[in-house]
Amino acid sequence: MWNAGVNVHYLFPVADAITLYPVAGAGIWGIKVSVPEMDLGEYGNYGGGSASNSEFGFNIGAGADFNLSEKFVINAELKYKVGGDWSRLLISAGVAYKF
């Protein structure tokens, strides 16, 4: 599976160490599956095959940054991807270092 997207954030400082932000964006994601040819013994052979699909969609959500110090931030984000048959909720977390 692969995913490529672009998101826009607008930061709202709500406390000294906490910033909230909405997320809006667009992306494309896809999948490719391949099954090799197989000998199934007395049941015969399976010829194998592959399939792939990709979808374009939009992202909407919200996130928060929590400043641990002047240089380190932890992050949490909820984002819903809307598009085709692959719409889903994504939950992510991260750590950032400010240069």
JSON list of C-alpha atoms in Angstrom, two decimals, residues 4 6-7 15 18-19 28 34-35 39 41 44 47 54-55 57 63 65 67 73 76 80 82 94-95:
[
{"chain": "A", "resi": 4, "resn": "ALA", "atom": "CA", "xyz": [0.75, 10.53, -0.89]},
{"chain": "A", "resi": 6, "resn": "VAL", "atom": "CA", "xyz": [-0.80, 17.34, 1.12]},
{"chain": "A", "resi": 7, "resn": "ASN", "atom": "CA", "xyz": [-2.41, 18.86, 4.22]},
{"chain": "A", "resi": 15, "resn": "ALA", "atom": "CA", "xyz": [-2.04, 27.38, 26.36]},
{"chain": "A", "resi": 18, "resn": "ILE", "atom": "CA", "xyz": [-0.55, 23.27, 23.77]},
{"chain": "A", "resi": 19, "resn": "THR", "atom": "CA", "xyz": [-1.47, 24.14, 20.18]},
{"chain": "A", "resi": 28, "resn": "ILE", "atom": "CA", "xyz": [-4.07, 9.71, -3.48]},
{"chain": "A", "resi": 34, "resn": "SER", "atom": "CA", "xyz": [0.41, -10.17, -6.39]},
{"chain": "A", "resi": 35, "resn": "VAL", "atom": "CA", "xyz": [-0.05, -13.91, -5.83]},
{"chain": "A", "resi": 39, "resn": "ASP", "atom": "CA", "xyz": [1.25, -26.10, -7.33]},
{"chain": "A", "resi": 41, "resn": "GLY", "atom": "CA", "xyz": [-0.79, -30.99, -5.49]},
{"chain": "A", "resi": 44, "resn": "GLY", "atom": "CA", "xyz": [-4.06, -28.81, -9.62]},
{"chain": "A", "resi": 47, "resn": "GLY", "atom": "CA", "xyz": [-1.91, -19.67, -12.18]},
{"chain": "A", "resi": 54, "resn": "SER", "atom": "CA", "xyz": [-5.84, 3.70, -6.49]},
{"chain": "A", "resi": 55, "resn": "GLU", "atom": "CA", "xyz": [-8.22, 6.37, -5.22]},
{"chain": "A", "resi": 57, "resn": "GLY", "atom": "CA", "xyz": [-9.71, 11.75, -1.90]},
{"chain": "A", "resi": 63, "resn": "GLY", "atom": "CA", "xyz": [-4.58, 17.60, 15.81]},
{"chain": "A", "resi": 65, "resn": "ASP", "atom": "CA", "xyz": [0.96, 19.72, 19.53]},
{"chain": "A", "resi": 67, "resn": "ASN", "atom": "CA", "xyz": [5.52, 21.28, 23.79]},
{"chain": "A", "resi": 73, "resn": "VAL", "atom": "CA", "xyz": [7.12, 18.49, 20.68]},
{"chain": "A", "resi": 76, "resn": "ALA", "atom": "CA", "xyz": [-1.47, 13.58, 18.10]},
{"chain": "A", "resi": 80, "resn": "TYR", "atom": "CA", "xyz": [-10.67, 11.13, 8.16]},
{"chain": "A", "resi": 82, "resn": "VAL", "atom": "CA", "xyz": [-12.89, 10.56, 2.28]},
{"chain": "A", "resi": 94, "resn": "GLY", "atom": "CA", "xyz": [4.70, 11.73, 16.51]},
{"chain": "A", "resi": 95, "resn": "VAL", "atom": "CA", "xyz": [7.70, 13.46, 18.01]}
]
